Amino acid sequence: MRTLTMKKQEYLGDGRCLYCLNRFDNAELTDEHIIPTAIHGALLIKNGACVTCARSTNKNFENQALNQDLLLPRLLLELKGRGKSGAPQDLRHLPAVYSGDTTMGNDGVRLLDFPISLYPKMFHLIQFPPAGVLSGTDRGDGIANFRLRFFDAGGPRLRSATVKSAHTNGPFAMMIAKIAYCYAVAKVSLDGFDGTAIRDVISEKRKDVYNFVGSTKKPVPLTNREIHSLHLRRQKGYLIVLVNLFASMAKRGEPVHPYEVVVGT
């Protein structure tokens, strides 16, 4: 069974909200999960964010990403987060299955009469072009070209069937930016790099998320020993975080193009 866990680790905030940078008493700060617990993130910044900023990031993009791009893997892998919900009990609680190839625009017929145990145990995540500041291209807040990365959760399933899942441009990329920025703060500290631009992206003062969030142009060898993995590196004078979601679900031998986020200088 491929792992669905991460090693737990806590980092201490310094009394400032990592988003607005204002200083607060500990009672006015909330713990900030670097990767959402809804997808089994286990890294935490104690007293990392003020309540206002934490609520804003959740409302403005994180909850949307969890309930669209990440809904299918959450259901298939039975990721419970803080709640007590278990596996879906019938097909009504899962995205619709079709006989065609939804990725090619040929849905075919919707399949309704099959046991839930044969529901396709596959999901995908959108892959972005390289971040604009690394490629020398102003990518703004829209996606002109993208790929899909497929994951196989294993087990028996229907053959010749695919699942249609929702994606709204913006929230998922914003969540990736937030994960990367929080990890950089945890590892390097707020004063260890200039994160002004990525903070402005996260707070939506800037509208060019794809200048800072992309996928690597070349494959990168990364660990798959935990459900997710995060890695820091420097390139062209930038501090960069590689975000490899569902690392343990990747197909063996498949080249990995993790999300590559420019978090600062």
PDB file of C-alpha atoms in Angstrom:
ATOM      1  CA  MET A   1       0.000   0.000   0.000  1.00  0.00           C
ATOM      2  CA  ARG A   2       1.465   3.355  -1.005  1.00  0.00           C
ATOM      3  CA  THR A   3       1.712   5.724   1.912  1.00  0.00           C
ATOM      4  CA  LEU A   4      -0.923   8.387   2.573  1.00  0.00           C
ATOM      5  CA  THR A   5       0.999  10.080   5.382  1.00  0.00           C
ATOM      6  CA  MET A   6       3.720  12.631   6.015  1.00  0.00           C
ATOM      7  CA  LYS A   7       6.085  12.979   8.924  1.00  0.00           C
ATOM      8  CA  LYS A   8       4.655  15.544  11.331  1.00  0.00           C
ATOM      9  CA  GLN A   9       6.732  18.631  11.952  1.00  0.00           C
ATOM     10  CA  GLU A  10       6.004  21.908  13.702  1.00  0.00           C
ATOM     11  CA  TYR A  11       7.722  25.239  13.166  1.00  0.00           C
ATOM     12  CA  LEU A  12       7.351  28.257  15.463  1.00  0.00           C
ATOM     13  CA  GLY A  13       6.144  31.609  14.202  1.00  0.00           C
ATOM     14  CA  ASP A  14       7.920  34.753  15.379  1.00  0.00           C
ATOM     15  CA  GLY A  15       4.853  36.694  16.483  1.00  0.00           C
ATOM     16  CA  ARG A  16       4.139  38.156  13.052  1.00  0.00           C
ATOM     17  CA  CYS A  17       1.457  37.046  10.630  1.00  0.00           C
ATOM     18  CA  LEU A  18       3.350  35.512   7.727  1.00  0.00           C
ATOM     19  CA  TYR A  19       0.959  37.185   5.246  1.00  0.00           C
ATOM     20  CA  CYS A  20       0.381  40.766   6.415  1.00  0.00           C
ATOM     21  CA  LEU A  21       3.567  40.862   8.564  1.00  0.00           C
ATOM     22  CA  ASN A  22       1.763  42.654  11.402  1.00  0.00           C
ATOM     23  CA  ARG A  23       2.763  41.620  14.903  1.00  0.00           C
ATOM     24  CA  PHE A  24       0.141  40.045  17.212  1.00  0.00           C
ATOM     25  CA  ASP A  25      -0.127  38.411  20.612  1.00  0.00           C
ATOM     26  CA  ASN A  26      -0.134  34.621  20.361  1.00  0.00           C
ATOM     27  CA  ALA A  27      -3.813  34.557  21.344  1.00  0.00           C
ATOM     28  CA  GLU A  28      -4.589  36.547  18.174  1.00  0.00           C
ATOM     29  CA  LEU A  29      -2.705  34.154  15.890  1.00  0.00           C
ATOM     30  CA  THR A  30      -3.768  30.801  14.506  1.00  0.00           C
ATOM     31  CA  ASP A  31      -1.720  27.791  13.459  1.00  0.00           C
ATOM     32  CA  GLU A  32      -1.044  27.669   9.721  1.00  0.00           C
ATOM     33  CA  HIS A  33      -0.949  24.306   7.948  1.00  0.00           C
ATOM     34  CA  ILE A  34       1.614  24.397   5.160  1.00  0.00           C
ATOM     35  CA  ILE A  35      -0.236  21.695   3.209  1.00  0.00           C
ATOM     36  CA  PRO A  36      -3.973  21.431   4.028  1.00  0.00           C
ATOM     37  CA  THR A  37      -4.934  18.671   6.451  1.00  0.00           C
ATOM     38  CA  ALA A  38      -7.735  17.786   3.998  1.00  0.00           C
ATOM     39  CA  ILE A  39      -5.053  16.170   1.804  1.00  0.00           C
ATOM     40  CA  HIS A  40      -3.096  14.813   4.798  1.00  0.00           C
ATOM     41  CA  GLY A  41      -0.593  17.636   5.144  1.00  0.00           C
ATOM     42  CA  ALA A  42       1.382  17.309   8.391  1.00  0.00           C
ATOM     43  CA  LEU A  43       3.611  20.413   8.451  1.00  0.00           C
ATOM     44  CA  LEU A  44       2.512  23.236  10.731  1.00  0.00           C
ATOM     45  CA  ILE A  45       3.623  26.764  11.603  1.00  0.00           C
ATOM     46  CA  LYS A  46       2.518  27.419  15.186  1.00  0.00           C
ATOM     47  CA  ASN A  47       0.900  30.831  15.614  1.00  0.00           C
ATOM     48  CA  GLY A  48       1.740  31.556  12.004  1.00  0.00           C
ATOM     49  CA  ALA A  49      -1.140  33.697  10.722  1.00  0.00           C
ATOM     50  CA  CYS A  50      -3.638  36.234  11.965  1.00  0.00           C
ATOM     51  CA  VAL A  51      -7.258  35.154  11.876  1.00  0.00           C
ATOM     52  CA  THR A  52      -8.165  37.674   9.162  1.00  0.00           C
ATOM     53  CA  CYS A  53      -5.486  36.525   6.712  1.00  0.00           C
ATOM     54  CA  ALA A  54      -6.094  32.832   7.438  1.00  0.00           C
ATOM     55  CA  ARG A  55      -9.797  33.241   6.714  1.00  0.00           C
ATOM     56  CA  SER A  56      -9.104  35.194   3.538  1.00  0.00           C
ATOM     57  CA  THR A  57      -6.807  32.565   2.017  1.00  0.00           C
ATOM     58  CA  ASN A  58      -9.259  29.805   2.895  1.00  0.00           C
ATOM     59  CA  LYS A  59     -12.249  31.644   1.459  1.00  0.00           C
ATOM     60  CA  ASN A  60     -10.597  33.207  -1.590  1.00  0.00           C
ATOM     61  CA  PHE A  61      -8.928  30.123  -3.060  1.00  0.00           C
ATOM     62  CA  GLU A  62      -7.951  27.206  -0.811  1.00  0.00           C
ATOM     63  CA  ASN A  63     -11.447  25.847  -0.193  1.00  0.00           C
ATOM     64  CA  GLN A  64     -12.243  26.136  -3.917  1.00  0.00           C
ATOM     65  CA  ALA A  65      -9.126  24.153  -4.855  1.00  0.00           C
ATOM     66  CA  LEU A  66      -9.898  21.457  -2.275  1.00  0.00           C
ATOM     67  CA  ASN A  67     -13.454  21.071  -3.546  1.00  0.00           C
ATOM     68  CA  GLN A  68     -12.625  21.092  -7.264  1.00  0.00           C
ATOM     69  CA  ASP A  69      -9.122  20.080  -8.374  1.00  0.00           C
ATOM     70  CA  LEU A  70      -8.492  18.007  -5.251  1.00  0.00           C
ATOM     71  CA  LEU A  71     -11.972  16.606  -4.651  1.00  0.00           C
ATOM     72  CA  LEU A  72     -11.475  13.373  -6.592  1.00  0.00           C
ATOM     73  CA  PRO A  73      -8.168  12.356  -4.949  1.00  0.00           C
ATOM     74  CA  ARG A  74      -9.624  13.216  -1.540  1.00  0.00           C
ATOM     75  CA  LEU A  75     -12.553  10.888  -2.196  1.00  0.00           C
ATOM     76  CA  LEU A  76     -10.630   8.065  -3.866  1.00  0.00           C
ATOM     77  CA  LEU A  77      -7.880   8.008  -1.241  1.00  0.00           C
ATOM     78  CA  GLU A  78     -10.363   8.539   1.608  1.00  0.00           C
ATOM     79  CA  LEU A  79      -8.413  11.501   2.932  1.00  0.00           C
ATOM     80  CA  LYS A  80     -10.325  12.527   6.018  1.00  0.00           C
ATOM     81  CA  GLY A  81      -8.479  15.644   7.154  1.00  0.00           C
ATOM     82  CA  ARG A  82      -9.983  16.891  10.385  1.00  0.00           C
ATOM     83  CA  GLY A  83     -13.373  15.313   9.701  1.00  0.00           C
ATOM     84  CA  LYS A  84     -14.669  11.811  10.266  1.00  0.00           C
ATOM     85  CA  SER A  85     -16.004  11.077   6.804  1.00  0.00           C
ATOM     86  CA  GLY A  86     -14.972   7.743   5.323  1.00  0.00           C
ATOM     87  CA  ALA A  87     -15.194   6.230   1.890  1.00  0.00           C
ATOM     88  CA  PRO A  88     -18.140   7.242  -0.327  1.00  0.00           C
ATOM     89  CA  GLN A  89     -20.951   4.721  -0.014  1.00  0.00           C
ATOM     90  CA  ASP A  90     -22.470   5.081  -3.486  1.00  0.00           C
ATOM     91  CA  LEU A  91     -21.865   6.657  -6.865  1.00  0.00           C
ATOM     92  CA  ARG A  92     -23.915   9.751  -6.073  1.00  0.00           C
ATOM     93  CA  HIS A  93     -21.036  11.013  -3.923  1.00  0.00           C
ATOM     94  CA  LEU A  94     -18.436  10.678  -6.668  1.00  0.00           C
ATOM     95  CA  PRO A  95     -17.819  12.573  -9.934  1.00  0.00           C
ATOM     96  CA  ALA A  96     -19.559  11.090 -12.979  1.00  0.00           C
ATOM     97  CA  VAL A  97     -17.911   8.310 -14.998  1.00  0.00           C
ATOM     98  CA  TYR A  98     -18.070   8.221 -18.831  1.00  0.00           C
ATOM     99  CA  SER A  99     -17.339   5.548 -21.416  1.00  0.00           C
ATOM    100  CA  GLY A 100     -15.210   7.837 -23.600  1.00  0.00           C
ATOM    101  CA  ASP A 101     -12.037   9.837 -23.069  1.00  0.00           C
ATOM    102  CA  THR A 102     -12.943  13.044 -21.268  1.00  0.00           C
ATOM    103  CA  THR A 103      -9.403  14.435 -21.618  1.00  0.00           C
ATOM    104  CA  MET A 104      -9.857  14.420 -25.425  1.00  0.00           C
ATOM    105  CA  GLY A 105     -13.315  15.968 -25.328  1.00  0.00           C
ATOM    106  CA  ASN A 106     -15.039  12.687 -26.241  1.00  0.00           C
ATOM    107  CA  ASP A 107     -17.100  11.910 -23.150  1.00  0.00           C
ATOM    108  CA  GLY A 108     -19.150   9.087 -24.580  1.00  0.00           C
ATOM    109  CA  VAL A 109     -22.033   7.780 -22.452  1.00  0.00           C
ATOM    110  CA  ARG A 110     -22.333   8.333 -18.731  1.00  0.00           C
ATOM    111  CA  LEU A 111     -22.025   5.028 -16.869  1.00  0.00           C
ATOM    112  CA  LEU A 112     -24.435   4.555 -13.988  1.00  0.00           C
ATOM    113  CA  ASP A 113     -24.879   0.850 -13.373  1.00  0.00           C
ATOM    114  CA  PHE A 114     -21.719  -0.632 -11.858  1.00  0.00           C
ATOM    115  CA  PRO A 115     -20.508  -1.450  -8.331  1.00  0.00           C
ATOM    116  CA  ILE A 116     -18.708   1.337  -6.505  1.00  0.00           C
ATOM    117  CA  SER A 117     -15.773  -1.042  -5.945  1.00  0.00           C
ATOM    118  CA  LEU A 118     -14.997  -0.725  -9.684  1.00  0.00           C
ATOM    119  CA  TYR A 119     -14.985   3.075  -9.723  1.00  0.00           C
ATOM    120  CA  PRO A 120     -11.832   4.150 -11.660  1.00  0.00           C
ATOM    121  CA  LYS A 121      -9.082   4.689  -9.079  1.00  0.00           C
ATOM    122  CA  MET A 122      -7.336   7.292 -11.182  1.00  0.00           C
ATOM    123  CA  PHE A 123      -7.132  11.061 -10.939  1.00  0.00           C
ATOM    124  CA  HIS A 124      -5.168  13.862 -12.513  1.00  0.00           C
ATOM    125  CA  LEU A 125      -3.759  17.270 -11.629  1.00  0.00           C
ATOM    126  CA  ILE A 126      -3.193  20.121 -14.022  1.00  0.00           C
ATOM    127  CA  GLN A 127       0.434  20.918 -14.891  1.00  0.00           C
ATOM    128  CA  PHE A 128       1.403  24.515 -15.667  1.00  0.00           C
ATOM    129  CA  PRO A 129       3.981  26.004 -18.036  1.00  0.00           C
ATOM    130  CA  PRO A 130       7.221  27.134 -16.311  1.00  0.00           C
ATOM    131  CA  ALA A 131       6.833  30.211 -14.102  1.00  0.00           C
ATOM    132  CA  GLY A 132       7.043  33.452 -16.058  1.00  0.00           C
ATOM    133  CA  VAL A 133       9.916  35.001 -14.096  1.00  0.00           C
ATOM    134  CA  LEU A 134      12.059  31.914 -14.832  1.00  0.00           C
ATOM    135  CA  SER A 135      11.141  31.634 -18.501  1.00  0.00           C
ATOM    136  CA  GLY A 136      11.232  35.354 -19.312  1.00  0.00           C
ATOM    137  CA  THR A 137       7.557  35.360 -20.294  1.00  0.00           C
ATOM    138  CA  ASP A 138       4.783  37.449 -18.764  1.00  0.00           C
ATOM    139  CA  ARG A 139       2.180  34.746 -18.034  1.00  0.00           C
ATOM    140  CA  GLY A 140      -0.262  36.912 -16.071  1.00  0.00           C
ATOM    141  CA  ASP A 141      -3.212  35.091 -14.505  1.00  0.00           C
ATOM    142  CA  GLY A 142      -4.319  32.890 -17.424  1.00  0.00           C
ATOM    143  CA  ILE A 143      -3.227  29.513 -18.797  1.00  0.00           C
ATOM    144  CA  ALA A 144      -2.603  29.292 -22.523  1.00  0.00           C
ATOM    145  CA  ASN A 145      -1.165  25.754 -22.522  1.00  0.00           C
ATOM    146  CA  PHE A 146      -1.204  23.045 -19.904  1.00  0.00           C
ATOM    147  CA  ARG A 147      -0.726  19.307 -19.456  1.00  0.00           C
ATOM    148  CA  LEU A 148      -2.244  16.751 -17.134  1.00  0.00           C
ATOM    149  CA  ARG A 149      -0.366  14.512 -14.726  1.00  0.00           C
ATOM    150  CA  PHE A 150      -2.111  11.209 -14.024  1.00  0.00           C
ATOM    151  CA  PHE A 151      -2.041   9.218 -10.802  1.00  0.00           C
ATOM    152  CA  ASP A 152      -3.108   5.629 -10.179  1.00  0.00           C
ATOM    153  CA  ALA A 153      -4.442   4.773  -6.731  1.00  0.00           C
ATOM    154  CA  GLY A 154      -4.474   1.043  -7.574  1.00  0.00           C
ATOM    155  CA  GLY A 155      -7.163  -1.606  -7.114  1.00  0.00           C
ATOM    156  CA  PRO A 156      -9.752  -3.091  -9.516  1.00  0.00           C
ATOM    157  CA  ARG A 157     -11.630  -0.683 -11.770  1.00  0.00           C
ATOM    158  CA  LEU A 158     -13.745  -0.350 -14.870  1.00  0.00           C
ATOM    159  CA  ARG A 159     -11.802  -0.496 -18.104  1.00  0.00           C
ATOM    160  CA  SER A 160     -12.291   2.002 -20.929  1.00  0.00           C
ATOM    161  CA  ALA A 161     -13.808   4.568 -18.605  1.00  0.00           C
ATOM    162  CA  THR A 162     -12.758   8.038 -17.515  1.00  0.00           C
ATOM    163  CA  VAL A 163     -13.872  10.570 -14.934  1.00  0.00           C
ATOM    164  CA  LYS A 164     -14.649  14.220 -15.545  1.00  0.00           C
ATOM    165  CA  SER A 165     -13.439  16.504 -12.766  1.00  0.00           C
ATOM    166  CA  ALA A 166     -13.777  20.268 -12.382  1.00  0.00           C
ATOM    167  CA  HIS A 167     -11.063  22.882 -12.672  1.00  0.00           C
ATOM    168  CA  THR A 168     -11.436  26.637 -12.307  1.00  0.00           C
ATOM    169  CA  ASN A 169      -8.474  28.729 -13.360  1.00  0.00           C
ATOM    170  CA  GLY A 170      -6.771  30.378 -10.415  1.00  0.00           C
ATOM    171  CA  PRO A 171      -7.573  28.778  -7.019  1.00  0.00           C
ATOM    172  CA  PHE A 172      -5.367  25.701  -7.421  1.00  0.00           C
ATOM    173  CA  ALA A 173      -2.340  27.734  -8.543  1.00  0.00           C
ATOM    174  CA  MET A 174      -2.931  30.147  -5.668  1.00  0.00           C
ATOM    175  CA  MET A 175      -3.002  27.243  -3.210  1.00  0.00           C
ATOM    176  CA  ILE A 176       0.299  25.962  -4.629  1.00  0.00           C
ATOM    177  CA  ALA A 177       1.766  29.466  -4.146  1.00  0.00           C
ATOM    178  CA  LYS A 178       0.588  29.505  -0.530  1.00  0.00           C
ATOM    179  CA  ILE A 179       2.039  26.047   0.204  1.00  0.00           C
ATOM    180  CA  ALA A 180       5.418  27.030  -1.245  1.00  0.00           C
ATOM    181  CA  TYR A 181       5.565  30.382   0.530  1.00  0.00           C
ATOM    182  CA  CYS A 182       4.646  28.888   3.908  1.00  0.00           C
ATOM    183  CA  TYR A 183       7.290  26.196   3.504  1.00  0.00           C
ATOM    184  CA  ALA A 184       9.944  28.778   2.674  1.00  0.00           C
ATOM    185  CA  VAL A 185       9.017  30.819   5.756  1.00  0.00           C
ATOM    186  CA  ALA A 186       9.155  27.687   7.913  1.00  0.00           C
ATOM    187  CA  LYS A 187      12.595  26.673   6.621  1.00  0.00           C
ATOM    188  CA  VAL A 188      14.286  30.037   6.021  1.00  0.00           C
ATOM    189  CA  SER A 189      12.264  32.475   8.238  1.00  0.00           C
ATOM    190  CA  LEU A 190      10.373  35.602   7.233  1.00  0.00           C
ATOM    191  CA  ASP A 191      13.565  37.638   7.236  1.00  0.00           C
ATOM    192  CA  GLY A 192      15.579  35.045   5.321  1.00  0.00           C
ATOM    193  CA  PHE A 193      14.307  36.132   1.898  1.00  0.00           C
ATOM    194  CA  ASP A 194      12.328  38.904   0.235  1.00  0.00           C
ATOM    195  CA  GLY A 195       8.866  37.424  -0.303  1.00  0.00           C
ATOM    196  CA  THR A 196       7.068  40.678  -1.099  1.00  0.00           C
ATOM    197  CA  ALA A 197       5.943  39.650  -4.593  1.00  0.00           C
ATOM    198  CA  ILE A 198       4.560  36.216  -3.667  1.00  0.00           C
ATOM    199  CA  ARG A 199       2.763  37.713  -0.646  1.00  0.00           C
ATOM    200  CA  ASP A 200       1.135  40.209  -2.994  1.00  0.00           C
ATOM    201  CA  VAL A 201       0.047  37.301  -5.218  1.00  0.00           C
ATOM    202  CA  ILE A 202      -1.431  35.399  -2.262  1.00  0.00           C
ATOM    203  CA  SER A 203      -3.239  38.503  -0.968  1.00  0.00           C
ATOM    204  CA  GLU A 204      -4.469  39.163  -4.543  1.00  0.00           C
ATOM    205  CA  LYS A 205      -2.836  42.571  -4.733  1.00  0.00           C
ATOM    206  CA  ARG A 206      -1.146  41.170  -7.830  1.00  0.00           C
ATOM    207  CA  LYS A 207      -2.982  39.279 -10.579  1.00  0.00           C
ATOM    208  CA  ASP A 208      -0.099  37.392 -12.192  1.00  0.00           C
ATOM    209  CA  VAL A 209       0.107  34.113 -10.279  1.00  0.00           C
ATOM    210  CA  TYR A 210       1.600  32.237 -13.266  1.00  0.00           C
ATOM    211  CA  ASN A 211       4.639  34.482 -13.264  1.00  0.00           C
ATOM    212  CA  PHE A 212       5.518  32.803  -9.956  1.00  0.00           C
ATOM    213  CA  VAL A 213       3.831  29.383 -10.142  1.00  0.00           C
ATOM    214  CA  GLY A 214       4.625  26.837 -12.821  1.00  0.00           C
ATOM    215  CA  SER A 215       5.871  23.297 -13.352  1.00  0.00           C
ATOM    216  CA  THR A 216       9.505  22.416 -13.975  1.00  0.00           C
ATOM    217  CA  LYS A 217      10.578  22.295 -17.602  1.00  0.00           C
ATOM    218  CA  LYS A 218      12.769  19.242 -16.997  1.00  0.00           C
ATOM    219  CA  PRO A 219      11.929  16.235 -14.795  1.00  0.00           C
ATOM    220  CA  VAL A 220      13.340  16.280 -11.273  1.00  0.00           C
ATOM    221  CA  PRO A 221      14.154  13.144  -9.231  1.00  0.00           C
ATOM    222  CA  LEU A 222      12.250  13.496  -5.956  1.00  0.00           C
ATOM    223  CA  THR A 223      11.364  11.216  -3.074  1.00  0.00           C
ATOM    224  CA  ASN A 224       8.060   9.317  -3.098  1.00  0.00           C
ATOM    225  CA  ARG A 225       8.332   8.042   0.471  1.00  0.00           C
ATOM    226  CA  GLU A 226       5.604  10.409   1.717  1.00  0.00           C
ATOM    227  CA  ILE A 227       2.268  11.421   0.240  1.00  0.00           C
ATOM    228  CA  HIS A 228       3.635  14.901  -0.524  1.00  0.00           C
ATOM    229  CA  SER A 229       7.151  16.315  -0.681  1.00  0.00           C
ATOM    230  CA  LEU A 230       8.549  19.851  -0.623  1.00  0.00           C
ATOM    231  CA  HIS A 231      12.054  20.979  -1.549  1.00  0.00           C
ATOM    232  CA  LEU A 232      13.965  24.273  -1.464  1.00  0.00           C
ATOM    233  CA  ARG A 233      16.496  25.344  -4.060  1.00  0.00           C
ATOM    234  CA  ARG A 234      18.058  28.511  -5.489  1.00  0.00           C
ATOM    235  CA  GLN A 235      18.147  29.345  -9.180  1.00  0.00           C
ATOM    236  CA  LYS A 236      19.004  32.537 -11.061  1.00  0.00           C
ATOM    237  CA  GLY A 237      19.117  34.417  -7.756  1.00  0.00           C
ATOM    238  CA  TYR A 238      15.601  33.290  -6.776  1.00  0.00           C
ATOM    239  CA  LEU A 239      14.496  31.171  -3.835  1.00  0.00           C
ATOM    240  CA  ILE A 240      12.352  28.383  -5.245  1.00  0.00           C
ATOM    241  CA  VAL A 241      10.159  25.712  -3.672  1.00  0.00           C
ATOM    242  CA  LEU A 242       9.322  22.492  -5.503  1.00  0.00           C
ATOM    243  CA  VAL A 243       5.874  21.160  -4.566  1.00  0.00           C
ATOM    244  CA  ASN A 244       5.272  17.480  -5.364  1.00  0.00           C
ATOM    245  CA  LEU A 245       1.680  16.645  -4.416  1.00  0.00           C
ATOM    246  CA  PHE A 246       0.682  12.957  -4.162  1.00  0.00           C
ATOM    247  CA  ALA A 247       4.293  11.937  -4.653  1.00  0.00           C
ATOM    248  CA  SER A 248       3.609   8.424  -3.349  1.00  0.00           C
ATOM    249  CA  MET A 249       0.884   7.910  -5.968  1.00  0.00           C
ATOM    250  CA  ALA A 250       3.108   8.586  -8.968  1.00  0.00           C
ATOM    251  CA  LYS A 251       3.536   5.828 -11.502  1.00  0.00           C
ATOM    252  CA  ARG A 252       6.840   4.001 -11.071  1.00  0.00           C
ATOM    253  CA  GLY A 253       9.491   5.287 -13.448  1.00  0.00           C
ATOM    254  CA  GLU A 254       7.374   8.215 -14.621  1.00  0.00           C
ATOM    255  CA  PRO A 255       9.331  11.487 -15.005  1.00  0.00           C
ATOM    256  CA  VAL A 256       8.221  13.976 -12.372  1.00  0.00           C
ATOM    257  CA  HIS A 257       7.674  17.654 -13.201  1.00  0.00           C
ATOM    258  CA  PRO A 258       6.792  19.120  -9.777  1.00  0.00           C
ATOM    259  CA  TYR A 259       5.251  22.531  -9.280  1.00  0.00           C
ATOM    260  CA  GLU A 260       7.999  25.140  -9.204  1.00  0.00           C
ATOM    261  CA  VAL A 261       7.239  28.300  -7.239  1.00  0.00           C
ATOM    262  CA  VAL A 262       9.380  31.422  -7.101  1.00  0.00           C
ATOM    263  CA  VAL A 263       8.851  32.570  -3.520  1.00  0.00           C
ATOM    264  CA  GLY A 264      11.389  35.369  -3.407  1.00  0.00           C
ATOM    265  CA  THR A 265      14.976  36.518  -3.681  1.00  0.00           C
TER     266      THR A 265
END
